[in-house]
mmCIF file of C-alpha atoms in Angstrom:
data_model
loop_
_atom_site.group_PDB
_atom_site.id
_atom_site.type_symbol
_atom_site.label_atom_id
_atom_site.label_comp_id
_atom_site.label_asym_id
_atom_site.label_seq_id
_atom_site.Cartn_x
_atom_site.Cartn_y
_atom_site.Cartn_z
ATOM 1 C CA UNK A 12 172.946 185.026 50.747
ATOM 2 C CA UNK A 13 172.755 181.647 53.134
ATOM 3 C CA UNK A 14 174.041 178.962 51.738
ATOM 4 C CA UNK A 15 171.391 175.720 51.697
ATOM 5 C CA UNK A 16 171.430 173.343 54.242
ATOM 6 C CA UNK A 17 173.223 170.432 53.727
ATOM 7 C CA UNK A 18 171.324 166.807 53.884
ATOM 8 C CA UNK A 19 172.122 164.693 57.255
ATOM 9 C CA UNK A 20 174.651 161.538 56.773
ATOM 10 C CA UNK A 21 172.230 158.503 57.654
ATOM 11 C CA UNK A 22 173.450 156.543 61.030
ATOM 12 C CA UNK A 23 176.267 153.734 60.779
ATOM 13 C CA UNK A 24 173.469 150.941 61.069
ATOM 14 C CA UNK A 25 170.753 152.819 58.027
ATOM 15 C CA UNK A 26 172.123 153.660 54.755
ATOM 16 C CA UNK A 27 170.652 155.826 52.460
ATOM 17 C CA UNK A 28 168.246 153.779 50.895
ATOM 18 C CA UNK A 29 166.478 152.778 53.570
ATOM 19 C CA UNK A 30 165.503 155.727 55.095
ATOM 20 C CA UNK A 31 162.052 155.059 54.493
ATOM 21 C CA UNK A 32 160.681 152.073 56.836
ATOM 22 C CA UNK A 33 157.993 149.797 55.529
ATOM 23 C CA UNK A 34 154.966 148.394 57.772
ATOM 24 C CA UNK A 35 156.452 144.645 56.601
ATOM 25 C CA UNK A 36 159.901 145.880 57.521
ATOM 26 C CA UNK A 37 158.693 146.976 61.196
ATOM 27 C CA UNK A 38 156.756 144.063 61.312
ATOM 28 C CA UNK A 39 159.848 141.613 60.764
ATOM 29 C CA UNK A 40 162.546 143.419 63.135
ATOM 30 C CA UNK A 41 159.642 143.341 65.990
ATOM 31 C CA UNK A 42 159.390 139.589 64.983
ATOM 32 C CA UNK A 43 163.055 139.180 65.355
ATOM 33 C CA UNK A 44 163.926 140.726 68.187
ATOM 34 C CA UNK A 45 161.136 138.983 70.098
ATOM 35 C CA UNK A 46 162.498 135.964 69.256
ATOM 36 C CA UNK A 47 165.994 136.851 70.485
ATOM 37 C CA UNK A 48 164.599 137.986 73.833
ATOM 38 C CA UNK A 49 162.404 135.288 74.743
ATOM 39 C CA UNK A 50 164.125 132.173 76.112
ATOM 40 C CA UNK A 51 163.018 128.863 75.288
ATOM 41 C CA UNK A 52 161.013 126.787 77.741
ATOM 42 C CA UNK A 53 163.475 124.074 79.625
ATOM 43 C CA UNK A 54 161.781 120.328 80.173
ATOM 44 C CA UNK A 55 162.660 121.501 84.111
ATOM 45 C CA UNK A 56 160.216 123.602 83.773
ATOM 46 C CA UNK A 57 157.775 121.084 83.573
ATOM 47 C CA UNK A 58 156.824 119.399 86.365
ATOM 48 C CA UNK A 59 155.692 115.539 86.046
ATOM 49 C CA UNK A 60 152.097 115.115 86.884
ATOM 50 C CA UNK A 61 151.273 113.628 90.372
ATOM 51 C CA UNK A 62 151.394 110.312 90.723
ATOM 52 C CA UNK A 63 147.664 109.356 92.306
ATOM 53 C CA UNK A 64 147.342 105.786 91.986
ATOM 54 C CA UNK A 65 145.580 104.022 94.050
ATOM 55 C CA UNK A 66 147.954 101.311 96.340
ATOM 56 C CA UNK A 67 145.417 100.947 99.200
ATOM 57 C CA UNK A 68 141.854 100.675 99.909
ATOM 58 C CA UNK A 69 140.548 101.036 103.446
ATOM 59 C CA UNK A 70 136.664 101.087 104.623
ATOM 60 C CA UNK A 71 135.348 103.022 107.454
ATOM 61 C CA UNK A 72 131.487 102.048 108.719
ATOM 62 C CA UNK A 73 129.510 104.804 110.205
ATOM 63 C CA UNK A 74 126.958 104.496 113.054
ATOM 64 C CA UNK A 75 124.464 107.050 114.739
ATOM 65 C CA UNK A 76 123.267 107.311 118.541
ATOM 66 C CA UNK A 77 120.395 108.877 118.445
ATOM 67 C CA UNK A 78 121.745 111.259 121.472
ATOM 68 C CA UNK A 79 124.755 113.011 122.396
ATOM 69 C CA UNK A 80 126.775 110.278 124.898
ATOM 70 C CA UNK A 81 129.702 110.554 127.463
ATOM 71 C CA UNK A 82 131.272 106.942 127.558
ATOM 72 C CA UNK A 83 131.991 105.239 130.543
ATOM 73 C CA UNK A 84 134.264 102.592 128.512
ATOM 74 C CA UNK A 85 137.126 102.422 130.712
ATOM 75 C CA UNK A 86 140.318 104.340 129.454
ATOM 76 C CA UNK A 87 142.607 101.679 128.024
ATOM 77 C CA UNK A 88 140.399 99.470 127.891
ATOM 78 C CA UNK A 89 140.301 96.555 124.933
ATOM 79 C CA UNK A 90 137.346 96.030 125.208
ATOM 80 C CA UNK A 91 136.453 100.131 123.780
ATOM 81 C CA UNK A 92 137.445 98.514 120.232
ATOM 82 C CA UNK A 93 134.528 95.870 120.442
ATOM 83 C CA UNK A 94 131.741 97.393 122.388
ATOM 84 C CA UNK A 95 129.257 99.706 120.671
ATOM 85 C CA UNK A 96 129.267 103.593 121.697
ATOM 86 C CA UNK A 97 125.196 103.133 122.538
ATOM 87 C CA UNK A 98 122.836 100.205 123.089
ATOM 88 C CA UNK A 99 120.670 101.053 119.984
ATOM 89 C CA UNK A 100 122.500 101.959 116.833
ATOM 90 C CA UNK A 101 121.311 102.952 113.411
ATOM 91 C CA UNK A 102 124.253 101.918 110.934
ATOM 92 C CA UNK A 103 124.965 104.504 108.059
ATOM 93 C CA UNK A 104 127.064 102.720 105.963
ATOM 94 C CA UNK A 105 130.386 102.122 104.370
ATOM 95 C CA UNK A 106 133.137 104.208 103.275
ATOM 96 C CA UNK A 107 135.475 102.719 100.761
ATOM 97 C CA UNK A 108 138.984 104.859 100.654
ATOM 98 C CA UNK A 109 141.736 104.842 97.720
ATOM 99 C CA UNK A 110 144.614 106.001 99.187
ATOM 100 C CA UNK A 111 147.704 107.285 96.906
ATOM 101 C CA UNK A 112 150.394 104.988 98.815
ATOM 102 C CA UNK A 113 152.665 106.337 95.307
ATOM 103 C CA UNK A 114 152.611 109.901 96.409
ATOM 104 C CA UNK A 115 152.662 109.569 100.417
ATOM 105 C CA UNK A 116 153.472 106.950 101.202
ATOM 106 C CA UNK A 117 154.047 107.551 104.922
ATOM 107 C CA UNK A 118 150.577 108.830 105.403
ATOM 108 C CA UNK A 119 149.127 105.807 103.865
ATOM 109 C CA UNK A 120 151.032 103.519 105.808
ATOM 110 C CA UNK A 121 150.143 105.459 109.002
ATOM 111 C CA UNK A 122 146.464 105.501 108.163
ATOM 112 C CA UNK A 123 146.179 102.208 107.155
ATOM 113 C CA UNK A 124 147.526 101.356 109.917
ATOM 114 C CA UNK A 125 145.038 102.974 111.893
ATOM 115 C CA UNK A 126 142.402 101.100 110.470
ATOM 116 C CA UNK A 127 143.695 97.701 110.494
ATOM 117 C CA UNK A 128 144.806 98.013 114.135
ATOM 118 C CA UNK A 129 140.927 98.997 115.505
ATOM 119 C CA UNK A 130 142.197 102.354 116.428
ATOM 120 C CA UNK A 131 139.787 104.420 114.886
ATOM 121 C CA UNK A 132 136.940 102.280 116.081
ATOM 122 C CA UNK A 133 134.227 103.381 118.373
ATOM 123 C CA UNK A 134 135.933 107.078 117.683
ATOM 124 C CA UNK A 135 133.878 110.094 117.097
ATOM 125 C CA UNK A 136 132.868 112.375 114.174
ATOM 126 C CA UNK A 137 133.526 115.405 116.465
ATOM 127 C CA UNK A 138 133.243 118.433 113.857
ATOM 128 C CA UNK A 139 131.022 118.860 110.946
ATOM 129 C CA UNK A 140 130.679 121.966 108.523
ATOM 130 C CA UNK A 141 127.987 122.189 106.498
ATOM 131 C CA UNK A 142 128.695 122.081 103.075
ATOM 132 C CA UNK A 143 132.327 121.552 103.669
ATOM 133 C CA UNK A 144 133.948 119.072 105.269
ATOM 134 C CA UNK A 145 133.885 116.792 108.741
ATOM 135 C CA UNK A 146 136.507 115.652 110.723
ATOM 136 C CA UNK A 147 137.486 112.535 112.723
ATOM 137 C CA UNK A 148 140.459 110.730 114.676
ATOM 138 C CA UNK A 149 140.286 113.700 117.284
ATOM 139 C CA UNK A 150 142.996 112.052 120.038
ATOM 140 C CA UNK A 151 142.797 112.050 123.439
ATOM 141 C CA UNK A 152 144.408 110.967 126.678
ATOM 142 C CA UNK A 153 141.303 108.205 126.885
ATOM 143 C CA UNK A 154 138.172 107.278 124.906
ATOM 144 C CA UNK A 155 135.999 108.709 127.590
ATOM 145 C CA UNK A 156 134.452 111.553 124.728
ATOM 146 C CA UNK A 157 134.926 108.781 121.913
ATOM 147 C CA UNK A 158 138.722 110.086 121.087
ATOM 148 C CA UNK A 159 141.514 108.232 119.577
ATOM 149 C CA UNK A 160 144.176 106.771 122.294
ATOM 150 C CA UNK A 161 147.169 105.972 120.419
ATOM 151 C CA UNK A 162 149.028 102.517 122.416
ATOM 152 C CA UNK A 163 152.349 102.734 122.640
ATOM 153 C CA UNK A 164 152.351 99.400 120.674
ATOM 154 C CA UNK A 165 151.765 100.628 117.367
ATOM 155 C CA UNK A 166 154.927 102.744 117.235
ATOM 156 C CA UNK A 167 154.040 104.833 114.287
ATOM 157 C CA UNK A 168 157.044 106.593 112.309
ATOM 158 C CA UNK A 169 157.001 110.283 112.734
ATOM 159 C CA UNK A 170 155.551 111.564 109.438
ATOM 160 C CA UNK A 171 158.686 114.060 107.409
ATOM 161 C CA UNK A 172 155.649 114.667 104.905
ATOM 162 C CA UNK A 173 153.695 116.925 107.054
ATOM 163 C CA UNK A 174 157.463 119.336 106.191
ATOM 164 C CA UNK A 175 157.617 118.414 102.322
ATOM 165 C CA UNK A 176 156.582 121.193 100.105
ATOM 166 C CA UNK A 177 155.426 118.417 97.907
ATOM 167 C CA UNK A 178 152.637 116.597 100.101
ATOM 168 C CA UNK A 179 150.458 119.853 99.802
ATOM 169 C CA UNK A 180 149.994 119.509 95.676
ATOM 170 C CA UNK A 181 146.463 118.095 95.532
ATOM 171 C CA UNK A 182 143.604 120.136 95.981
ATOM 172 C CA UNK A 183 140.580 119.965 97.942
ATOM 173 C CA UNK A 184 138.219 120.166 95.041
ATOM 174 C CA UNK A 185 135.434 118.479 95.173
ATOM 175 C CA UNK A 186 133.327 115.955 97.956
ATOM 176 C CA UNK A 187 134.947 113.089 98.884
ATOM 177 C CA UNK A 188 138.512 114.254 98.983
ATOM 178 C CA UNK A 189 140.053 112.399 101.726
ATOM 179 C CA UNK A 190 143.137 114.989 104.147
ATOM 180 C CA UNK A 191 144.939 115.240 106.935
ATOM 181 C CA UNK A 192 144.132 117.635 109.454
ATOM 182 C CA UNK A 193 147.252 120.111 110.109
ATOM 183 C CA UNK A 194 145.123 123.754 110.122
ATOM 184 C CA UNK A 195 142.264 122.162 111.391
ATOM 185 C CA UNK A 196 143.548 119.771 113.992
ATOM 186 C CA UNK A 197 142.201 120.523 116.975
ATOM 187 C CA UNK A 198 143.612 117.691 119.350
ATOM 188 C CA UNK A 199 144.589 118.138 123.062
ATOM 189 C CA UNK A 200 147.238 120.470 123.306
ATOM 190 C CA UNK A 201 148.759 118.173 126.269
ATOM 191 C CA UNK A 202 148.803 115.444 123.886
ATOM 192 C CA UNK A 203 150.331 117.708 120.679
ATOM 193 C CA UNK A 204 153.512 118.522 123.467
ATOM 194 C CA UNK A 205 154.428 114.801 123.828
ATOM 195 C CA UNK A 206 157.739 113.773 122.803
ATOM 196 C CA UNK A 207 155.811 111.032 120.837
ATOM 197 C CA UNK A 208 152.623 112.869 119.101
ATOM 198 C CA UNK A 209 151.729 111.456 115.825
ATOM 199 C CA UNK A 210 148.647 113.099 114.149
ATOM 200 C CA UNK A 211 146.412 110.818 112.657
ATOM 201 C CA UNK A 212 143.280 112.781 112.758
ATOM 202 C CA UNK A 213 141.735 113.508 109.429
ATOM 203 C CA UNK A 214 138.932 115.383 107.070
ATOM 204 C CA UNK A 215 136.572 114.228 104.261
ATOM 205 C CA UNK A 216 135.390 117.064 102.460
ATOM 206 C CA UNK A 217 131.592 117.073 101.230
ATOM 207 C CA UNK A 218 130.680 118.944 98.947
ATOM 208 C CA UNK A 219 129.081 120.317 96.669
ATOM 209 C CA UNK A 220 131.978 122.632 95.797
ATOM 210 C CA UNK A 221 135.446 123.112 96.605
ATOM 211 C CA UNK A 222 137.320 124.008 99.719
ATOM 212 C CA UNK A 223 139.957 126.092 98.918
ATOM 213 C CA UNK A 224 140.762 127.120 102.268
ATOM 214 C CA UNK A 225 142.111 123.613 103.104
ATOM 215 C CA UNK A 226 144.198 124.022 100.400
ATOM 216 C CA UNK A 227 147.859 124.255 100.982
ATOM 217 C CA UNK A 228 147.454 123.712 104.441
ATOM 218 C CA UNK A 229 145.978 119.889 104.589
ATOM 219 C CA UNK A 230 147.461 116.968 103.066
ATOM 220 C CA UNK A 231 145.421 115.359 100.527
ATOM 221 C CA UNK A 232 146.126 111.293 100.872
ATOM 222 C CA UNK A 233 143.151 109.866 99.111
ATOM 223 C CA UNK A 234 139.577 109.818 98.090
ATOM 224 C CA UNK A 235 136.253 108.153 98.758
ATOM 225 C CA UNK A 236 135.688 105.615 96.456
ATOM 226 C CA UNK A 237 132.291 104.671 97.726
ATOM 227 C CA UNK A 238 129.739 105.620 99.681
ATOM 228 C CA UNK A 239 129.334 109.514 98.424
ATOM 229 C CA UNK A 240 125.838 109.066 99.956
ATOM 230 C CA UNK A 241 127.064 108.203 103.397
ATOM 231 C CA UNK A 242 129.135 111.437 103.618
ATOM 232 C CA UNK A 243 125.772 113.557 102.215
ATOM 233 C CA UNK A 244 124.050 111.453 105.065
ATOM 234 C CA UNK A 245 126.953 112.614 107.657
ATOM 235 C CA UNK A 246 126.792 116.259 106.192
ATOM 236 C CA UNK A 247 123.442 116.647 106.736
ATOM 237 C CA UNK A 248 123.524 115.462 111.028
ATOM 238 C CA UNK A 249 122.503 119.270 112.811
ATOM 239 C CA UNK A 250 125.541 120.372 115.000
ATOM 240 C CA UNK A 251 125.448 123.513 117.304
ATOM 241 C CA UNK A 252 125.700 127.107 116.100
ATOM 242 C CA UNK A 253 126.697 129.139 118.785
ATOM 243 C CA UNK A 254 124.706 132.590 119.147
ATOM 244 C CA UNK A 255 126.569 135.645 117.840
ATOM 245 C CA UNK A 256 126.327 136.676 121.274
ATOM 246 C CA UNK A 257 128.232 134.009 122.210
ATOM 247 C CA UNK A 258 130.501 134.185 119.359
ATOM 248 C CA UNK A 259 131.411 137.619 121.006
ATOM 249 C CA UNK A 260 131.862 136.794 124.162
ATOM 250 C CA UNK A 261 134.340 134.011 123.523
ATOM 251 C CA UNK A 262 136.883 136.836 121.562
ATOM 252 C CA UNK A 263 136.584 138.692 124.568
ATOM 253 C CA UNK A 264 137.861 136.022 126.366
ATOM 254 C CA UNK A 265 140.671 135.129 124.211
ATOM 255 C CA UNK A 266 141.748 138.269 123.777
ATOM 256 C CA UNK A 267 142.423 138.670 127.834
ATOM 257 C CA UNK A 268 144.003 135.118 127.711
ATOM 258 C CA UNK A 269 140.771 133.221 129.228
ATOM 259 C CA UNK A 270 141.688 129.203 128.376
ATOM 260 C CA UNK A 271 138.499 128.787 128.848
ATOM 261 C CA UNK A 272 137.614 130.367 125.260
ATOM 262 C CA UNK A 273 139.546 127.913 123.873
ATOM 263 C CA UNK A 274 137.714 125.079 125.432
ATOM 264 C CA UNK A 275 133.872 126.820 124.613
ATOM 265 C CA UNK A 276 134.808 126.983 120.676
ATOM 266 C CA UNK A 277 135.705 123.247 120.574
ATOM 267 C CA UNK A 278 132.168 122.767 121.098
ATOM 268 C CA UNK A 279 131.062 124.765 117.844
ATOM 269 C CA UNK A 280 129.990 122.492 114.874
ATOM 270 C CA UNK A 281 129.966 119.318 117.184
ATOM 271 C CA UNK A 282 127.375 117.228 115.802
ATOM 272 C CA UNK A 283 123.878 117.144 118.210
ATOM 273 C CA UNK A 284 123.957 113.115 117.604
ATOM 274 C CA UNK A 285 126.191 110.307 118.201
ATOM 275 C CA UNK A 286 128.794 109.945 114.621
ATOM 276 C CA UNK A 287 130.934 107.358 115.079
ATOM 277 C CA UNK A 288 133.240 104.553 113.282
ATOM 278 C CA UNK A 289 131.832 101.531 114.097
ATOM 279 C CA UNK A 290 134.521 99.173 112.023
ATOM 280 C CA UNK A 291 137.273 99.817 110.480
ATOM 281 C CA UNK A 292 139.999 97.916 108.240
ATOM 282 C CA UNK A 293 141.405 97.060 105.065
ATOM 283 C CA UNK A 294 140.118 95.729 101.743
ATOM 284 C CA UNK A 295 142.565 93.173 99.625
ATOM 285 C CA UNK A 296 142.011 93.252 96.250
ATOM 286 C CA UNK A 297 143.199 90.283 94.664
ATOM 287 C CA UNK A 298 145.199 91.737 91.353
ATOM 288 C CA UNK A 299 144.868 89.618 88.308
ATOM 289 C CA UNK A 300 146.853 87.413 87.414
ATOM 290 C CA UNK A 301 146.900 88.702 83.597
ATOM 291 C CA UNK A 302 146.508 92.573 82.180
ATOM 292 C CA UNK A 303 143.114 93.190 80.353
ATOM 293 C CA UNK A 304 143.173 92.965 76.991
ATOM 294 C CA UNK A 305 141.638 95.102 74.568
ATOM 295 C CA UNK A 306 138.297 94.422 72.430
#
């Protein structure tokens, strides 16, 4: 006759008399051994929030021609800063730009000194995208299609931010976001191989929604602090839509190495009228003398 089986010894870590597991049991060893797993958060971890104060505020007057032009300013001439682009212009109105002098402050200082020097004046609005964004401070060898010329004068500093991780934070997110053109800058390609090539041109975006694809690409310096209704006015100027025929043929072209395809899409989105910055500069505000006190 076979003898009966004899019981199984319980493990070194159960004993006997708790052979049977509870639901509150499992619940409290899942409890603990979640909390021996999961690390605790680190203040590194946390990064401080971006510092966006406003240091500087800049304004930017926009004019329209009611045609397309071709100047015949001279090239270097002084005079380009003080003489309207066309005999008959219809002002738009002012910009007024906060710039975060905190957070960059080499593009600040570069742009403001843009302003306060006359060197974006009489310069084109040379690309518009509905809905988007538009984009000025295209530079050129001359002013002879309303481009920037940079004089070797102003000797700006070259700009480490455009290589800091850090510039590229801030998001494009809503109108009036003010950026600097690094994916989108479309300036002479002579100019961009000069030993002393500073890019200054720039984007304001308009709305109504975001533009993500700017983001992480662009740096975002500042924002429009007035004048919202100036950049719906710009937004709104017709540009030209090349056909999709066209569209096709210019592919073709770059993909057999044709410069010329290069040349035919820097005419897409120009506007079909005259943008330009008619005055440009710098705003003091006078700080007060005492901090506001509460009611």
């Amino acid at each position: 006759m076979a003898s009966p089986l004899s019981p199984i010894p319980p493990g070194p870590f159960l004993s006997a008399s708790s052979t049977t597991l509870t639901r509150r049991s499992l619940l409290l060893s899942s409890t603990l051994s979640t909390t021996l797993t999961t690390p605790p958060l680190s203040s590194t971890s946390l990064s401080p929030p971006l510092d966006t104060t406003i240091t500087d505020r800049v304004f930017l007057d926009f004019s329209l021609c009611p045609t397309y032009f071709r100047s015949t300013l001279p090239n270097t001439s002084t005079s380009a800063d003080s003489t309207p682009l066309c005999s008959d212009p219809t002002p738009l109105g002012r910009l007024v730009l906060g710039l975060y002098g905190n957070l960059l402050p080499l593009t600040v200082s570069t742009f403001k000194l843009m302003c306060t020097s006359s060197s974006y004046k009489n310069t084109l609005v040379h690309k518009i995208f509905p809905g988007q964004f538009f984009q000025a401070g295209r530079q050129g060898r001359s002013r002879e299609y309303g481009e920037v010329h940079l004089l070797p004068a102003l000797d700006l500093p070259r700009n480490i931010e455009t290589v800091n991780p850090k510039a590229f934070l801030l998001a494009h997110s809503r109108a009036g976001i003010v950026s600097l053109c690094l994916s989108e800058n479309d300036d002479d390609n002579e100019i961009k191989l000069d030993s002393d090539y500073r890019n200054v041109e720039f984007l304001i975006t308009t709305g109504p929604g975001p533009c993500p694809q700017l983001d992480n690409n662009n740096i975002v310096f500042g924002t429009v602090l007035e004048g919202l209704d100036v950049v719906t006015a710009i937004a709104s100027i017709p540009t030209y839509k090349p056909s999709d025929r066209i569209r096709l043929l210019n592919d073709l072209a770059e993909f057999f190495g044709d410069e010329r395809a290069q040349k035919g899409r820097a005419l897409w989105n120009r506007p079909l009228k005259t943008v330009y910055i008619s005055d440009c500069g710098e705003l003091q505000v006078t700080k007060p003398s005492m901090p506001p006190s509460l009611p």
